[in-house]
């Protein structure tokens, strides 16, 4: 088992230069894949191992609607194939994450703060405050994932696209890819060592919280991990 601390940190230069990209129409799941969803996949595919943290290989009671995590890239890919879908490309994920706000840094716009009634993400344990003196309720304190759909969707109706868990994408990762990527339906490099990971997770600081914002919460931030990585902050959703 490898935790999210072993996701390789990256320099922000890998999301430059800006490109105008044309994509064919696609669908992206409204929610991240949940424990309940993944449980059905396990029942239908004998021999597939459950996430290591499930007690006796079963979903913990009351956590059926939480996004599944501790699933590596290969397992996420297998689930999507079983469901008749696939992992999104990095370009598809970013297009969807922007929710129609193509020139903004965050899924909710360009403001570097949000309030407790419009939360898209959770703050890490100990952060505790937003831009007011109001204390964040304990169940929003960011000590674990939350049931999917707990927070406001983006402009395309996608929930938790920034926050809850970070998400695997299909592409191999290359820090220089944006410099030579095709402008029509880019699918990432043909080979590589790491796979792409996008979106902030529950462990990333919210904008304007104690400790400051995390770059992981912007829609253009690129990250990556070993495809064998199983992390408590990384899940996925499927595309079609």
Short mmCIF file of C-alpha atoms in Angstrom, two decimals:
data_model
loop_
_atom_site.label_atom_id
_atom_site.label_comp_id
_atom_site.label_asym_id
_atom_site.label_seq_id
_atom_site.Cartn_x
_atom_site.Cartn_y
_atom_site.Cartn_z
CA UNK A 1 0.00 0.00 0.00
CA UNK A 2 1.23 3.48 -0.95
CA UNK A 3 -0.51 6.60 0.37
CA UNK A 4 -1.12 9.85 -1.50
CA UNK A 5 2.05 11.37 -0.08
CA UNK A 6 3.83 9.42 -2.80
CA UNK A 7 2.01 11.18 -5.60
CA UNK A 8 4.92 12.94 -7.29
CA UNK A 9 4.77 16.74 -6.79
CA UNK A 10 4.96 18.77 -9.98
CA UNK A 11 5.91 22.26 -11.08
CA UNK A 12 3.07 24.44 -12.34
CA UNK A 13 4.95 24.90 -15.61
CA UNK A 14 3.56 21.59 -16.85
CA UNK A 15 0.14 23.15 -17.48
CA UNK A 16 1.58 25.65 -19.98
CA UNK A 17 1.27 26.83 -22.66
CA UNK A 18 -2.48 27.38 -22.92
CA UNK A 19 -3.99 25.58 -25.91
CA UNK A 20 -7.26 25.79 -27.77
CA UNK A 21 -8.49 22.22 -28.06
CA UNK A 22 -11.40 20.79 -30.04
CA UNK A 23 -13.07 17.69 -28.59
CA UNK A 24 -15.71 15.39 -29.99
CA UNK A 25 -18.86 15.10 -27.89
CA UNK A 26 -18.55 12.82 -24.86
CA UNK A 27 -20.32 11.96 -21.63
CA UNK A 28 -18.80 12.11 -18.15
CA UNK A 29 -20.41 10.50 -15.12
CA UNK A 30 -22.32 12.91 -12.90
CA UNK A 31 -20.77 11.37 -9.78
CA UNK A 32 -17.53 9.72 -8.83
CA UNK A 33 -17.76 5.92 -8.68
CA UNK A 34 -19.03 4.98 -5.23
CA UNK A 35 -18.28 2.10 -2.90
CA UNK A 36 -21.71 0.66 -3.77
CA UNK A 37 -20.95 0.88 -7.49
CA UNK A 38 -17.59 -0.79 -7.03
CA UNK A 39 -19.14 -3.48 -4.87
CA UNK A 40 -21.39 -4.51 -7.77
CA UNK A 41 -18.32 -4.74 -9.99
CA UNK A 42 -16.60 -7.02 -7.47
CA UNK A 43 -19.61 -9.31 -7.31
CA UNK A 44 -19.66 -9.57 -11.11
CA UNK A 45 -15.92 -10.20 -11.47
CA UNK A 46 -14.83 -13.01 -9.11
CA UNK A 47 -11.17 -12.82 -8.22
CA UNK A 48 -11.00 -9.03 -8.30
CA UNK A 49 -9.60 -7.76 -5.02
CA UNK A 50 -11.59 -5.20 -2.99
CA UNK A 51 -9.93 -2.02 -1.70
CA UNK A 52 -7.57 -3.00 1.11
CA UNK A 53 -9.33 -0.85 3.71
CA UNK A 54 -12.73 -2.54 3.38
CA UNK A 55 -13.29 -4.64 6.54
CA UNK A 56 -13.25 -8.35 5.55
CA UNK A 57 -13.49 -7.17 1.96
CA UNK A 58 -16.94 -5.65 2.53
CA UNK A 59 -18.18 -2.07 2.34
CA UNK A 60 -18.33 -0.52 5.79
CA UNK A 61 -21.95 0.13 6.81
CA UNK A 62 -23.02 3.69 6.11
CA UNK A 63 -20.26 4.33 3.56
CA UNK A 64 -21.98 2.97 0.47
CA UNK A 65 -22.31 6.43 -1.10
CA UNK A 66 -18.74 7.53 -0.47
CA UNK A 67 -16.47 7.57 -3.52
CA UNK A 68 -14.36 4.45 -3.79
CA UNK A 69 -10.65 4.99 -3.23
CA UNK A 70 -7.51 2.88 -2.79
CA UNK A 71 -8.12 1.77 -6.38
CA UNK A 72 -5.20 1.86 -8.81
CA UNK A 73 -5.31 2.93 -12.46
CA UNK A 74 -5.64 -0.63 -13.75
CA UNK A 75 -8.56 -1.36 -11.42
CA UNK A 76 -10.27 1.90 -12.37
CA UNK A 77 -9.83 1.05 -16.05
CA UNK A 78 -11.25 -2.45 -15.51
CA UNK A 79 -14.31 -1.05 -13.72
CA UNK A 80 -15.04 1.43 -16.51
CA UNK A 81 -14.70 -1.31 -19.15
CA UNK A 82 -17.07 -3.55 -17.17
CA UNK A 83 -19.57 -0.68 -17.03
CA UNK A 84 -19.35 -0.18 -20.80
CA UNK A 85 -17.37 3.02 -20.39
CA UNK A 86 -13.76 4.19 -20.08
CA UNK A 87 -11.61 6.61 -18.13
CA UNK A 88 -11.77 10.17 -19.52
CA UNK A 89 -8.81 11.67 -21.29
CA UNK A 90 -7.06 14.49 -19.48
CA UNK A 91 -8.47 16.99 -21.99
CA UNK A 92 -12.01 15.67 -21.53
CA UNK A 93 -11.68 15.83 -17.76
CA UNK A 94 -10.52 19.46 -17.81
CA UNK A 95 -13.20 20.53 -20.28
CA UNK A 96 -15.88 18.97 -18.07
CA UNK A 97 -14.35 20.31 -14.85
CA UNK A 98 -14.50 23.88 -16.12
CA UNK A 99 -18.27 23.63 -16.40
CA UNK A 100 -18.42 26.18 -19.20
CA UNK A 101 -16.07 28.65 -17.50
CA UNK A 102 -13.23 28.09 -19.93
CA UNK A 103 -10.88 30.83 -18.72
CA UNK A 104 -11.31 30.42 -14.97
CA UNK A 105 -8.99 28.73 -12.48
CA UNK A 106 -11.65 27.10 -10.28
CA UNK A 107 -14.76 25.08 -11.09
CA UNK A 108 -16.86 27.81 -9.42
CA UNK A 109 -15.12 30.78 -11.12
CA UNK A 110 -12.00 32.83 -10.46
CA UNK A 111 -12.64 33.86 -6.85
CA UNK A 112 -10.07 32.39 -4.46
CA UNK A 113 -12.65 31.78 -1.73
CA UNK A 114 -15.91 29.97 -1.17
CA UNK A 115 -18.33 30.00 1.75
CA UNK A 116 -19.83 27.16 3.76
CA UNK A 117 -23.07 27.20 1.75
CA UNK A 118 -21.26 26.85 -1.59
CA UNK A 119 -18.56 24.36 -0.76
CA UNK A 120 -17.10 22.26 -3.54
CA UNK A 121 -14.23 20.96 -1.45
CA UNK A 122 -13.38 20.17 2.15
CA UNK A 123 -10.56 21.47 4.25
CA UNK A 124 -7.88 19.28 5.80
CA UNK A 125 -8.03 18.36 9.45
CA UNK A 126 -7.10 21.38 11.52
CA UNK A 127 -7.78 24.03 8.89
CA UNK A 128 -11.11 24.83 10.46
CA UNK A 129 -12.03 28.25 9.07
CA UNK A 130 -13.05 29.85 5.81
CA UNK A 131 -13.18 33.60 5.17
CA UNK A 132 -15.46 34.23 8.16
CA UNK A 133 -15.30 33.54 11.87
CA UNK A 134 -17.72 30.64 11.44
CA UNK A 135 -16.30 27.29 12.47
CA UNK A 136 -16.68 24.55 9.87
CA UNK A 137 -18.97 21.75 11.15
CA UNK A 138 -17.15 18.59 12.14
CA UNK A 139 -18.68 16.54 9.32
CA UNK A 140 -17.22 19.02 6.82
CA UNK A 141 -13.79 19.16 8.43
CA UNK A 142 -12.10 17.25 5.65
CA UNK A 143 -10.93 14.22 7.62
CA UNK A 144 -12.32 11.79 5.02
CA UNK A 145 -14.32 11.68 1.81
CA UNK A 146 -18.02 12.59 1.86
CA UNK A 147 -21.03 10.96 0.18
CA UNK A 148 -21.07 11.88 -3.51
CA UNK A 149 -23.31 14.82 -4.33
CA UNK A 150 -22.93 16.43 -0.89
CA UNK A 151 -21.83 19.75 -2.40
CA UNK A 152 -22.94 22.02 -5.21
CA UNK A 153 -22.32 20.82 -8.81
CA UNK A 154 -20.41 22.76 -11.42
CA UNK A 155 -21.95 24.43 -14.46
CA UNK A 156 -22.31 21.10 -16.29
CA UNK A 157 -24.04 19.44 -13.34
CA UNK A 158 -21.00 17.39 -12.30
CA UNK A 159 -20.56 16.79 -8.59
CA UNK A 160 -17.25 16.72 -6.69
CA UNK A 161 -15.20 17.40 -9.82
CA UNK A 162 -12.94 19.45 -7.55
CA UNK A 163 -12.78 17.86 -4.13
CA UNK A 164 -13.88 14.67 -2.39
CA UNK A 165 -11.33 12.42 -4.14
CA UNK A 166 -8.87 13.18 -6.88
CA UNK A 167 -9.46 11.27 -10.11
CA UNK A 168 -7.51 9.01 -12.43
CA UNK A 169 -7.53 9.92 -16.12
CA UNK A 170 -6.53 7.67 -18.99
CA UNK A 171 -3.49 9.58 -20.26
CA UNK A 172 0.14 8.84 -19.67
CA UNK A 173 1.72 11.88 -18.03
CA UNK A 174 4.39 14.00 -19.72
CA UNK A 175 5.29 17.42 -18.24
CA UNK A 176 6.02 18.74 -21.75
CA UNK A 177 2.93 17.32 -23.45
CA UNK A 178 1.12 20.67 -23.70
CA UNK A 179 3.95 21.96 -25.88
CA UNK A 180 3.32 19.48 -28.68
CA UNK A 181 -0.18 18.08 -28.05
CA UNK A 182 -2.56 17.77 -31.02
CA UNK A 183 -5.33 20.35 -31.11
CA UNK A 184 -8.02 17.80 -31.99
CA UNK A 185 -9.01 15.15 -29.42
CA UNK A 186 -5.64 14.81 -27.63
CA UNK A 187 -5.29 11.46 -25.89
CA UNK A 188 -1.94 11.92 -24.18
CA UNK A 189 1.49 10.44 -24.93
CA UNK A 190 1.73 6.93 -26.36
CA UNK A 191 3.94 5.68 -23.52
CA UNK A 192 5.13 6.80 -20.12
CA UNK A 193 5.86 5.87 -16.54
CA UNK A 194 3.02 7.64 -14.72
CA UNK A 195 -0.70 8.10 -15.35
CA UNK A 196 -2.52 11.39 -14.94
CA UNK A 197 -4.42 12.38 -11.80
CA UNK A 198 -6.69 15.43 -11.78
CA UNK A 199 -8.78 17.45 -9.34
CA UNK A 200 -8.29 18.41 -5.72
CA UNK A 201 -9.23 15.99 -2.95
CA UNK A 202 -10.51 16.13 0.60
CA UNK A 203 -6.97 16.54 1.93
CA UNK A 204 -6.28 19.67 -0.16
CA UNK A 205 -6.83 23.03 1.54
CA UNK A 206 -9.83 25.05 0.42
CA UNK A 207 -9.24 28.59 -0.85
CA UNK A 208 -8.98 31.17 1.93
CA UNK A 209 -8.62 28.62 4.73
CA UNK A 210 -5.96 28.58 7.39
CA UNK A 211 -2.91 27.17 5.65
CA UNK A 212 -3.78 28.73 2.30
CA UNK A 213 -5.22 27.36 -0.91
CA UNK A 214 -3.86 24.33 -2.71
CA UNK A 215 -2.98 24.46 -6.40
CA UNK A 216 -4.56 21.01 -6.66
CA UNK A 217 -8.00 22.65 -6.46
CA UNK A 218 -7.67 24.48 -9.77
CA UNK A 219 -9.14 22.91 -12.89
CA UNK A 220 -5.88 23.29 -14.83
CA UNK A 221 -3.52 21.68 -12.32
CA UNK A 222 -1.94 18.45 -13.56
CA UNK A 223 -0.66 15.70 -11.30
CA UNK A 224 0.28 12.07 -11.72
CA UNK A 225 0.98 8.79 -9.98
CA UNK A 226 2.35 5.33 -10.59
CA UNK A 227 -0.48 3.31 -12.21
CA UNK A 228 -0.13 0.78 -9.37
CA UNK A 229 -0.78 3.52 -6.78
CA UNK A 230 -3.63 2.95 -4.33
CA UNK A 231 -4.29 6.11 -2.32
CA UNK A 232 -6.89 7.26 0.19
CA UNK A 233 -7.37 10.49 -1.77
CA UNK A 234 -7.61 9.07 -5.32
CA UNK A 235 -10.72 7.62 -6.99
CA UNK A 236 -12.24 8.02 -10.43
CA UNK A 237 -15.29 8.55 -12.60
CA UNK A 238 -16.02 7.13 -16.05
CA UNK A 239 -16.60 8.65 -19.47
CA UNK A 240 -18.28 7.48 -22.65
#
